[in-house]
Amino acid sequence: METTRVEARPVAERLVADEIAALVRRKPSAVLGLATGDTPTGVYRELVRMHREERVSFRGVHTFNLDEYCGLAPDHPETFRSWMQHHLFDHVDVRPEHTHLPDGRPREDDWAPPCKSYERAIEDLGGIDLLLLGIGRNGHIAFNEPGSARTTRTRRVELHPWTREDAVARFGTLARVPTHALTMGIATLLEARAIRVLAFGARKAPIVARTLATTPDMNWPASLLHGHPDVRLLVDREAWP
Ligand code: F6R
């Protein structure tokens, strides 16, 4: 895995935002795979700035988010949909109907249909050109928690205790944090033509070290990215092991 170590987080955020801007200029119908959470916020801030000041347009772009909580009502403030609206979609010219997240709304029956249609929608648009990932403290990528096989596709998963703990700050109490989510699978992620992984801050240093040192191992999902033909990990000084 190619790694880029930068002194400070904004340098990596700028590099990735520049790459996304170059892609959408070259291919206005580009398909982006997008993460939520603390890690990508600066990239989105930079894209918003480039849209306003440098006329980078997202008009023809399609986006697919990595994951969405299960069971939250569409108007719940902590859905990843509302997070994306707040951090990116509301501030650029992407068409609302081009922005896709797995459909995690409450449902009584099987979760397979919304998962299948998510995979189909990605495929119908020709696959993901550039995928932006963060890494969980336990090595998860999207919500593929430890033990996720390389062959997995979009599906419903149970969230790892650390993943739920990390979300308490947003939900207020652990009891309010959803127990399940819909996530792209490892196979879905690995099909992206280019993958950019960001890791910032000292709390990510142990998992960055583990990811770099481990040959592909489903107990450390980020290590399954080794061997992808175009994957790059960008880390700041604190996250560098
Ligand atoms: C978010 C996602 C997760 C996060 C990871 C890191 O859509 O799929 O894998 O990227 O949990 O989260 P932060 O960036 O908050 O440290």
XYZ file of N, CA and C and ligand atoms in Angstrom:
739
model
N 0.862 -1.187 0.000
C 0.000 0.000 0.000
C 0.895 1.232 0.000
N 0.674 2.105 -0.962
C 1.469 3.328 -0.997
C 1.072 4.204 0.195
N 2.064 4.738 0.905
C 1.710 5.592 2.052
C 2.331 6.977 1.893
N 1.587 7.966 2.307
C 2.075 9.342 2.267
C 1.959 9.894 3.673
N 3.097 10.319 4.206
C 3.085 10.898 5.544
C 3.219 12.407 5.410
N 2.290 13.121 6.028
C 2.366 14.577 5.953
C 2.545 15.125 7.373
N 3.072 16.304 7.461
C 3.304 16.917 8.769
C 1.992 17.190 9.491
N 1.032 17.727 8.741
C -0.221 18.127 9.382
C -1.401 17.743 8.498
N -2.496 17.453 9.160
C -3.719 16.982 8.532
C -4.190 17.788 7.309
N -4.160 19.137 7.363
C -4.667 19.898 6.211
C -3.919 19.603 4.908
N -2.665 19.187 5.015
C -1.901 18.893 3.792
C -2.511 17.673 3.095
N -2.826 16.645 3.869
C -3.435 15.433 3.296
C -4.835 15.737 2.771
N -5.565 16.550 3.526
C -6.932 16.896 3.101
C -6.895 17.623 1.761
N -5.923 18.499 1.617
C -5.785 19.258 0.379
C -5.400 18.331 -0.783
N -4.464 17.402 -0.515
C -4.038 16.472 -1.572
C -5.223 15.670 -2.105
N -6.041 15.167 -1.184
C -7.171 14.335 -1.601
C -8.243 15.189 -2.283
N -8.500 16.371 -1.747
C -9.500 17.256 -2.377
C -9.040 17.637 -3.785
N -7.741 17.902 -3.937
C -7.202 18.229 -5.277
C -7.414 17.064 -6.235
N -7.204 15.869 -5.726
C -7.357 14.694 -6.588
C -8.826 14.531 -7.007
N -9.730 14.758 -6.067
C -11.158 14.642 -6.399
C -11.542 15.724 -7.407
N -11.051 16.946 -7.195
C -11.379 18.043 -8.113
C -10.841 17.746 -9.510
N -9.619 17.214 -9.585
C -9.039 16.871 -10.895
C -9.880 15.794 -11.567
N -10.325 14.819 -10.785
C -11.150 13.742 -11.342
C -12.461 14.303 -11.910
N -13.146 15.145 -11.139
C -14.456 15.604 -11.624
C -14.314 16.594 -12.785
N -13.159 17.230 -12.886
C -12.927 18.094 -14.059
C -12.684 17.227 -15.301
N -11.926 16.155 -15.086
C -11.606 15.253 -16.202
C -12.823 14.430 -16.611
N -13.595 14.032 -15.597
C -14.748 13.162 -15.848
C -15.937 13.724 -15.070
N -16.698 14.623 -15.675
C -17.794 15.282 -14.942
C -18.854 14.323 -14.413
N -18.910 13.093 -14.963
C -19.887 12.118 -14.456
C -19.233 11.127 -13.496
N -18.154 11.542 -12.848
C -17.422 10.636 -11.940
C -18.327 10.100 -10.834
N -17.996 8.901 -10.375
C -18.732 8.278 -9.267
C -17.787 8.237 -8.058
N -18.231 8.877 -6.977
C -17.399 8.956 -5.772
C -17.980 8.068 -4.675
N -17.115 7.408 -3.925
C -17.528 6.671 -2.732
C -17.111 7.507 -1.530
N -18.046 7.806 -0.631
C -17.765 8.788 0.421
C -17.984 8.262 1.828
N -17.099 8.695 2.723
C -17.178 8.330 4.136
C -17.770 9.482 4.941
N -18.294 9.157 6.114
C -18.686 10.178 7.090
C -17.684 10.096 8.250
N -17.954 10.831 9.324
C -17.095 10.764 10.514
C -16.144 11.938 10.584
N -15.272 11.906 11.585
C -14.344 13.012 11.777
C -13.332 13.110 10.622
N -12.852 11.965 10.150
C -11.727 11.946 9.213
C -11.925 12.772 7.935
N -13.049 12.630 7.216
C -13.124 13.327 5.921
C -13.613 14.774 5.987
N -13.881 15.306 7.184
C -14.524 16.631 7.254
C -13.716 17.712 6.526
N -12.392 17.690 6.698
C -11.551 18.726 6.065
C -11.540 18.601 4.548
N -11.632 17.368 4.044
C -11.685 17.174 2.585
C -12.959 17.824 2.055
N -14.078 17.589 2.742
C -15.345 18.164 2.273
C -15.316 19.695 2.376
N -14.712 20.198 3.440
C -14.600 21.662 3.592
C -13.822 22.252 2.399
N -12.754 21.566 2.045
C -11.926 22.027 0.930
C -12.689 21.928 -0.402
N -13.469 20.875 -0.581
C -14.257 20.742 -1.819
C -15.298 21.858 -1.917
N -15.896 22.197 -0.788
C -16.884 23.283 -0.776
C -16.192 24.597 -1.170
N -14.999 24.810 -0.609
C -14.251 26.031 -0.956
C -13.917 26.048 -2.450
N -13.476 24.902 -2.964
C -13.114 24.846 -4.386
C -14.339 25.063 -5.277
N -15.490 24.576 -4.813
C -16.719 24.802 -5.580
C -17.027 26.302 -5.626
N -16.882 26.961 -4.478
C -17.240 28.389 -4.417
C -16.210 29.279 -5.100
N -14.943 28.960 -4.893
C -13.904 29.885 -5.351
C -13.248 29.477 -6.662
N -13.305 28.189 -6.989
C -12.574 27.735 -8.190
C -13.503 27.061 -9.193
N -14.796 27.226 -8.979
C -15.807 26.711 -9.902
C -15.718 25.212 -10.164
N -15.286 24.465 -9.176
C -15.333 23.007 -9.332
C -16.810 22.621 -9.240
N -17.297 21.903 -10.262
C -18.719 21.564 -10.294
C -18.947 20.071 -10.074
N -19.999 19.780 -9.314
C -20.370 18.394 -9.019
C -21.698 18.029 -9.688
N -22.101 18.845 -10.648
C -23.411 18.727 -11.287
C -23.670 17.332 -11.883
N -22.643 16.752 -12.487
C -22.842 15.436 -13.119
C -22.346 14.282 -12.266
N -21.809 14.607 -11.093
C -21.195 13.585 -10.232
C -22.268 12.758 -9.521
N -21.976 11.486 -9.311
C -22.815 10.627 -8.475
C -22.014 10.250 -7.238
N -22.690 10.199 -6.097
C -21.985 9.796 -4.875
C -22.689 8.604 -4.233
N -21.878 7.732 -3.664
C -22.387 6.592 -2.897
C -21.690 6.599 -1.541
N -22.462 6.749 -0.488
C -21.831 6.669 0.831
C -21.570 5.224 1.219
N -20.585 5.079 2.092
C -20.162 3.745 2.507
C -21.234 3.022 3.301
N -21.953 3.796 4.129
C -22.807 3.124 5.108
C -23.888 4.056 5.638
N -24.838 3.450 6.345
C -25.920 4.210 6.994
C -26.424 3.377 8.166
N -26.766 4.040 9.250
C -27.335 3.332 10.399
C -28.665 2.700 10.024
N -28.989 1.597 10.668
C -30.285 0.948 10.486
C -31.266 1.451 11.527
N -32.473 1.707 11.077
C -33.566 1.929 12.018
C -33.785 3.368 12.425
N -33.007 4.314 11.889
C -33.272 5.722 12.220
C -34.280 6.289 11.222
N -35.211 7.084 11.725
C -36.183 7.731 10.839
C -35.434 8.715 9.939
N -35.930 8.967 8.727
C -35.229 9.857 7.800
C -34.964 11.253 8.375
N -35.814 11.715 9.298
C -35.593 13.066 9.837
C -34.732 13.049 11.118
N -34.165 11.890 11.468
C -33.284 11.822 12.644
C -32.007 12.612 12.339
N -31.577 13.484 13.267
C -30.417 14.330 12.951
C -29.095 13.571 12.830
N -29.030 12.334 13.319
C -27.757 11.603 13.270
C -27.666 10.590 12.138
N -28.584 10.642 11.175
C -28.377 9.752 10.019
C -27.145 10.243 9.265
N -26.498 9.345 8.555
C -25.362 9.765 7.730
C -25.849 10.644 6.578
N -27.109 10.453 6.162
C -27.685 11.342 5.148
C -27.652 12.791 5.644
N -28.116 13.030 6.876
C -28.128 14.433 7.318
C -26.704 14.942 7.539
N -25.812 14.058 7.971
C -24.403 14.445 8.129
C -23.835 14.913 6.779
N -24.121 14.148 5.730
C -23.590 14.491 4.404
C -24.204 15.784 3.868
N -25.505 15.959 4.136
C -26.145 17.211 3.690
C -25.423 18.389 4.323
N -25.187 18.263 5.631
C -24.596 19.353 6.408
C -23.142 19.645 5.986
N -22.360 18.589 5.760
C -20.936 18.797 5.494
C -20.588 19.005 4.021
N -21.451 18.497 3.114
C -21.086 18.621 1.698
C -22.264 18.943 0.776
N -23.269 18.073 0.765
C -24.277 18.156 -0.296
C -25.004 19.499 -0.347
N -25.291 20.091 0.829
C -26.035 21.359 0.830
C -25.208 22.531 0.299
N -23.904 22.323 0.134
C -23.031 23.460 -0.188
C -22.399 23.388 -1.580
N -22.692 22.318 -2.310
C -22.164 22.200 -3.670
C -23.347 21.944 -4.613
N -23.044 21.848 -5.918
C -24.137 21.738 -6.885
C -24.468 20.304 -7.288
N -24.115 19.338 -6.448
C -24.470 17.953 -6.766
C -25.990 17.830 -6.803
N -26.533 17.044 -7.760
C -27.987 16.879 -7.829
C -28.431 15.946 -6.710
N -29.483 16.339 -5.960
C -29.922 15.495 -4.846
C -30.158 14.046 -5.265
N -30.718 13.866 -6.480
C -31.019 12.486 -6.914
C -29.763 11.711 -7.299
N -28.619 12.366 -7.349
C -27.353 11.677 -7.621
C -26.640 11.263 -6.335
N -27.181 11.637 -5.192
C -26.508 11.309 -3.925
C -27.184 10.083 -3.312
N -26.409 9.033 -3.129
C -26.964 7.760 -2.681
C -26.382 7.350 -1.334
N -27.269 6.888 -0.464
C -26.822 6.213 0.776
C -27.665 4.953 0.898
N -27.134 3.916 1.562
C -27.976 2.738 1.758
C -29.248 3.140 2.511
N -30.358 2.488 2.176
C -31.646 2.848 2.775
C -31.823 2.129 4.116
N -31.453 2.819 5.180
C -31.495 2.207 6.521
C -32.772 2.501 7.283
N -33.766 3.089 6.596
C -35.018 3.423 7.305
C -35.608 2.173 7.955
N -36.351 2.376 9.061
C -36.931 1.219 9.738
C -37.732 0.367 8.764
N -37.583 -0.939 8.844
C -38.409 -1.831 8.033
C -38.645 -3.119 8.802
N -39.754 -3.749 8.511
C -40.163 -4.945 9.252
C -39.476 -6.183 8.698
N -39.336 -6.180 7.364
C -38.905 -7.419 6.724
C -37.409 -7.417 6.439
N -37.042 -8.267 5.551
C -35.678 -8.537 5.138
C -34.931 -7.269 4.665
N -33.655 -7.162 5.045
C -32.859 -6.009 4.625
C -32.140 -6.272 3.298
N -32.281 -7.479 2.782
C -31.547 -7.799 1.545
C -31.956 -6.919 0.357
N -33.281 -6.619 0.164
C -33.628 -5.827 -1.035
C -32.930 -4.454 -1.113
N -32.933 -3.629 -0.043
C -32.223 -2.349 -0.205
C -30.717 -2.541 -0.421
N -30.153 -3.616 0.135
C -28.706 -3.858 -0.049
C -28.414 -4.243 -1.492
N -29.264 -5.123 -2.020
C -29.074 -5.546 -3.432
C -29.230 -4.367 -4.365
N -30.244 -3.527 -4.102
C -30.455 -2.422 -5.049
C -29.313 -1.407 -4.938
N -28.663 -1.315 -3.790
C -27.508 -0.410 -3.662
C -26.362 -0.903 -4.546
N -26.083 -2.187 -4.459
C -25.022 -2.776 -5.297
C -25.338 -2.567 -6.775
N -26.617 -2.782 -7.126
C -27.014 -2.659 -8.532
C -26.840 -1.216 -9.019
N -27.185 -0.263 -8.151
C -27.072 1.154 -8.544
C -25.606 1.522 -8.806
N -24.708 0.997 -7.992
C -23.269 1.279 -8.200
C -22.827 0.678 -9.539
N -23.245 -0.558 -9.741
C -22.870 -1.258 -10.973
C -23.435 -0.547 -12.213
N -24.701 -0.138 -12.128
C -25.345 0.516 -13.276
C -24.630 1.807 -13.676
N -23.978 2.447 -12.726
C -23.262 3.690 -13.047
C -21.806 3.429 -13.411
N -21.450 2.158 -13.543
C -20.105 1.817 -14.014
C -19.069 1.663 -12.915
N -19.507 1.621 -11.672
C -18.570 1.409 -10.559
C -18.011 2.714 -10.016
N -17.320 2.605 -8.892
C -16.805 3.794 -8.186
C -15.428 4.172 -8.738
N -15.278 5.439 -9.107
C -13.978 5.903 -9.617
C -13.001 6.153 -8.482
N -13.480 6.844 -7.448
C -12.576 7.154 -6.326
C -13.332 6.982 -5.011
N -12.720 6.237 -4.124
C -13.352 5.897 -2.841
C -12.543 6.518 -1.707
N -13.234 7.220 -0.834
C -12.589 7.864 0.305
C -12.918 7.058 1.556
N -11.885 6.647 2.283
C -12.114 5.827 3.475
C -11.432 6.412 4.704
N -12.038 6.187 5.876
C -11.358 6.361 7.152
C -11.101 4.960 7.695
N -10.442 4.876 8.842
C -10.243 3.558 9.472
C -10.749 3.642 10.909
N -11.510 2.640 11.329
C -11.939 2.588 12.721
C -10.779 2.133 13.605
N -10.878 2.369 14.899
C -9.800 1.958 15.821
C -9.573 0.457 15.794
N -10.623 -0.282 15.434
C -10.481 -1.746 15.365
C -10.121 -2.212 13.951
N -9.816 -1.270 13.083
C -9.416 -1.635 11.724
C -10.568 -1.710 10.741
N -11.779 -1.373 11.186
C -12.887 -1.483 10.229
C -12.741 -0.472 9.097
N -13.227 -0.862 7.929
C -13.330 0.056 6.795
C -14.794 0.004 6.380
N -15.386 1.174 6.120
C -16.839 1.314 6.128
C -17.277 0.676 7.456
N -18.370 -0.079 7.493
C -18.680 -0.768 8.754
C -18.418 -2.265 8.627
N -17.359 -2.594 7.897
C -16.908 -3.988 7.851
C -16.050 -4.208 9.080
N -16.690 -4.764 10.106
C -16.020 -4.953 11.393
C -15.094 -6.179 11.303
N -14.187 -6.345 12.281
C -13.294 -7.504 12.249
C -14.076 -8.796 12.018
N -13.529 -9.649 11.147
C -14.204 -10.899 10.803
C -14.939 -10.823 9.468
N -14.941 -9.628 8.852
C -15.639 -9.471 7.562
C -14.804 -10.094 6.443
N -15.454 -10.932 5.652
C -14.722 -11.614 4.577
C -14.530 -10.705 3.371
N -13.501 -11.039 2.625
C -13.152 -10.301 1.416
C -14.260 -10.316 0.361
N -15.124 -11.313 0.444
C -16.170 -11.484 -0.571
C -17.471 -10.748 -0.204
N -17.490 -10.051 0.934
C -18.756 -9.461 1.389
C -19.203 -8.318 0.480
N -20.528 -8.171 0.414
C -21.191 -7.127 -0.370
C -22.031 -6.282 0.587
N -22.742 -5.312 0.043
C -23.588 -4.462 0.887
C -24.577 -5.331 1.674
N -24.607 -5.113 2.982
C -25.416 -5.975 3.854
C -25.642 -5.282 5.193
N -26.483 -5.926 6.015
C -26.732 -5.413 7.360
C -25.714 -6.043 8.307
N -25.093 -5.227 9.138
C -24.091 -5.753 10.074
C -24.385 -5.259 11.487
N -23.877 -6.020 12.453
C -23.952 -5.584 13.843
C -22.701 -4.747 14.129
N -22.879 -3.616 14.762
C -21.732 -2.750 15.033
C -20.914 -3.268 16.217
N -19.606 -3.147 16.081
C -18.652 -3.570 17.117
C -18.805 -2.631 18.324
N -18.561 -3.116 19.550
C -18.689 -2.236 20.726
C -17.863 -0.943 20.624
N -16.666 -1.006 20.079
C -15.858 0.226 19.958
C -16.502 1.217 18.992
N -17.107 0.686 17.936
C -17.750 1.553 16.939
C -18.905 2.291 17.587
N -19.687 1.572 18.405
C -20.822 2.212 19.077
C -20.317 3.211 20.116
N -19.269 2.821 20.855
C -18.698 3.748 21.864
C -18.258 5.052 21.205
N -17.611 4.922 20.043
C -17.111 6.115 19.352
C -18.242 7.022 18.870
N -19.455 6.481 18.818
C -20.587 7.297 18.344
C -21.371 7.932 19.495
N -21.004 7.630 20.737
C -21.758 8.159 21.881
C -21.745 9.691 21.887
N -20.620 10.269 21.511
C -20.527 11.734 21.532
C -21.610 12.359 20.651
N -21.982 11.685 19.584
C -22.991 12.252 18.684
C -24.412 11.947 19.159
N -24.605 10.751 19.735
C -25.967 10.351 20.094
C -26.340 10.696 21.538
N -25.334 11.029 22.358
C -25.620 11.406 23.746
C -25.421 10.263 24.716
N -26.057 9.109 24.464
C -25.856 7.949 25.339
C -25.654 6.715 24.466
N -25.025 5.694 25.066
C -24.772 4.457 24.320
C -26.088 3.806 23.883
N -27.091 3.896 24.757
C -28.367 3.258 24.443
C -29.000 3.834 23.169
N -28.678 5.074 22.878
C -29.280 5.693 21.676
C -28.516 5.370 20.393
N -27.303 4.821 20.526
C -26.507 4.510 19.330
C -27.083 3.252 18.676
N -27.393 3.297 17.383
C -27.945 2.100 16.731
C -27.009 0.898 16.893
N -27.606 -0.269 16.900
C -26.815 -1.499 17.065
C -26.392 -2.068 15.711
N -27.086 -1.654 14.644
C -26.817 -2.220 13.323
C -26.709 -1.117 12.266
N -26.087 -1.485 11.162
C -25.977 -0.548 10.040
C -25.989 -1.331 8.741
N -26.227 -0.615 7.643
C -26.021 -1.196 6.314
C -24.679 -0.670 5.833
N -23.863 -1.541 5.295
C -22.536 -1.113 4.831
C -22.179 -1.768 3.509
N -21.453 -1.032 2.679
C -20.826 -1.679 1.519
C -19.949 -2.804 2.055
N -19.773 -3.853 1.272
C -18.903 -4.948 1.699
C -17.462 -4.714 1.269
N -16.590 -5.609 1.716
C -15.171 -5.482 1.335
C -15.031 -5.634 -0.188
N -15.778 -6.570 -0.772
C -15.685 -6.755 -2.231
C -16.151 -5.496 -2.947
N -17.200 -4.856 -2.420
C -17.700 -3.611 -3.020
C -16.591 -2.550 -2.987
N -15.932 -2.421 -1.835
C -14.888 -1.395 -1.681
C -13.712 -1.675 -2.619
N -13.316 -2.952 -2.689
C -12.125 -3.300 -3.479
C -12.347 -3.120 -4.978
N -13.610 -3.035 -5.397
C -13.873 -2.823 -6.830
C -13.696 -1.371 -7.248
N -13.568 -0.458 -6.287
C -13.354 0.953 -6.659
C -12.031 1.054 -7.419
N -12.004 1.942 -8.418
C -10.784 2.028 -9.227
C -9.630 2.662 -8.455
N -9.921 3.603 -7.571
C -8.870 4.214 -6.748
C -9.408 4.340 -5.323
N -8.546 4.076 -4.356
C -8.964 4.145 -2.946
C -7.996 5.060 -2.193
N -8.537 6.034 -1.499
C -7.702 6.912 -0.678
C -8.167 6.752 0.769
N -7.214 6.377 1.627
C -7.527 6.128 3.033
C -6.844 7.212 3.855
N -7.592 7.807 4.766
C -7.031 8.860 5.612
C -7.022 8.384 7.060
N -5.963 8.738 7.786
C -5.922 8.440 9.228
C -5.185 9.579 9.919
N -5.859 10.193 10.884
C -5.289 11.357 11.564
C -5.324 11.186 13.074
N -4.285 11.693 13.728
C -4.285 11.771 15.186
C -3.707 10.525 15.842
N -3.242 10.721 17.084
C -2.542 9.649 17.814
C -3.428 8.434 18.037
N -4.752 8.639 18.162
C -5.592 7.470 18.437
C -5.643 6.499 17.267
N -5.219 6.947 16.082
C -5.197 6.039 14.924
C -3.813 5.397 14.722
N -2.788 5.851 15.467
C -1.437 5.309 15.243
C -1.371 3.782 15.401
N -1.987 3.192 16.460
C -1.879 1.726 16.581
C -2.493 0.987 15.389
N -3.615 1.470 14.895
C -4.254 0.733 13.800
C -3.531 0.980 12.468
N -2.922 2.152 12.338
C -2.117 2.388 11.132
C -0.933 1.423 11.129
N -0.271 1.298 12.286
C 0.878 0.383 12.388
C 0.444 -1.041 12.061
N -0.662 -1.450 12.639
C -1.160 -2.814 12.437
C -1.516 -3.053 10.962
N -2.153 -2.078 10.350
C -2.562 -2.214 8.941
C -1.337 -2.373 8.042
N -0.311 -1.574 8.320
C 0.870 -1.631 7.456
C 1.657 -2.917 7.666
N 1.588 -3.458 8.886
C 2.411 -4.633 9.207
C 1.722 -5.956 8.893
N 0.409 -5.920 8.663
C -0.344 -7.168 8.541
C -0.595 -7.524 7.080
N -0.331 -8.785 6.734
C -0.738 -9.247 5.412
C -2.260 -9.411 5.483
N -2.948 -9.460 4.337
C -4.412 -9.456 4.391
C -4.986 -10.464 5.384
N -5.788 -9.939 6.323
C -6.293 -10.739 7.430
C -7.661 -10.168 7.805
N -8.701 -11.017 7.752
C -10.048 -10.490 7.978
C -10.271 -9.985 9.398
N -9.355 -10.296 10.319
C -9.496 -9.750 11.672
C -9.077 -8.284 11.742
N -8.376 -7.833 10.691
C -7.968 -6.423 10.576
C -8.404 -5.949 9.197
N -9.702 -5.605 9.052
C -10.252 -5.369 7.710
C -9.438 -4.412 6.836
N -8.832 -3.371 7.423
C -8.075 -2.431 6.577
C -6.915 -3.129 5.871
N -6.418 -4.222 6.456
C -5.304 -4.932 5.820
C -5.745 -5.614 4.526
N -7.060 -5.775 4.338
C -7.557 -6.397 3.104
C -7.381 -5.472 1.894
N -7.007 -4.217 2.173
C -6.771 -3.281 1.062
C -5.424 -3.532 0.393
N -4.505 -4.229 1.092
C -3.201 -4.529 0.482
C -3.437 -5.276 -0.818
N -2.713 -4.886 -1.838
C -2.837 -5.609 -3.106
C -3.795 -4.930 -4.074
N -4.607 -3.974 -3.569
C -5.443 -3.223 -4.522
C -4.486 -2.435 -5.417
N -4.774 -2.362 -6.734
C -3.808 -1.723 -7.638
C -3.629 -0.213 -7.447
N -4.571 0.461 -6.819
C -4.407 1.910 -6.660
C -4.958 2.351 -5.300
N -4.262 1.954 -4.254
C -4.687 2.350 -2.900
C -3.570 3.172 -2.263
N -3.960 4.259 -1.620
C -2.964 5.119 -0.977
C -3.473 5.507 0.406
N -2.583 5.366 1.380
C -2.902 5.730 2.766
C -2.206 7.048 3.080
N -2.970 8.035 3.543
C -2.373 9.326 3.900
C -2.537 9.533 5.396
N -1.421 9.776 6.083
C -1.479 9.922 7.540
C -0.743 11.180 7.977
N -1.188 11.741 9.072
C -0.476 12.897 9.599
C 0.589 12.411 10.597
N 1.357 13.348 11.112
C 2.484 12.994 11.958
C 2.088 12.174 13.200
N 0.957 12.540 13.816
C 0.543 11.834 15.046
C 0.099 10.407 14.772
N -0.460 10.173 13.586
C -0.974 8.832 13.279
C 0.123 7.913 12.751
N 1.283 8.491 12.457
C 2.365 7.677 11.908
C 2.985 6.850 13.026
N 3.048 5.527 12.839
C 3.532 4.682 13.940
C 5.024 4.897 14.253
C -17.879 6.209 8.152
C -17.235 4.891 8.159
C -16.235 4.519 9.180
C -15.289 5.642 9.605
C -14.345 5.167 10.716
C -13.460 6.279 11.223
O -18.768 6.353 7.061
O -17.569 4.079 7.353
O -15.490 3.418 8.734
O -14.537 6.060 8.493
O -15.093 4.677 11.782
O -14.269 7.224 11.882
P -13.681 8.652 12.287
O -13.328 9.314 11.011
O -14.825 9.356 12.965
O -12.511 8.414 13.162
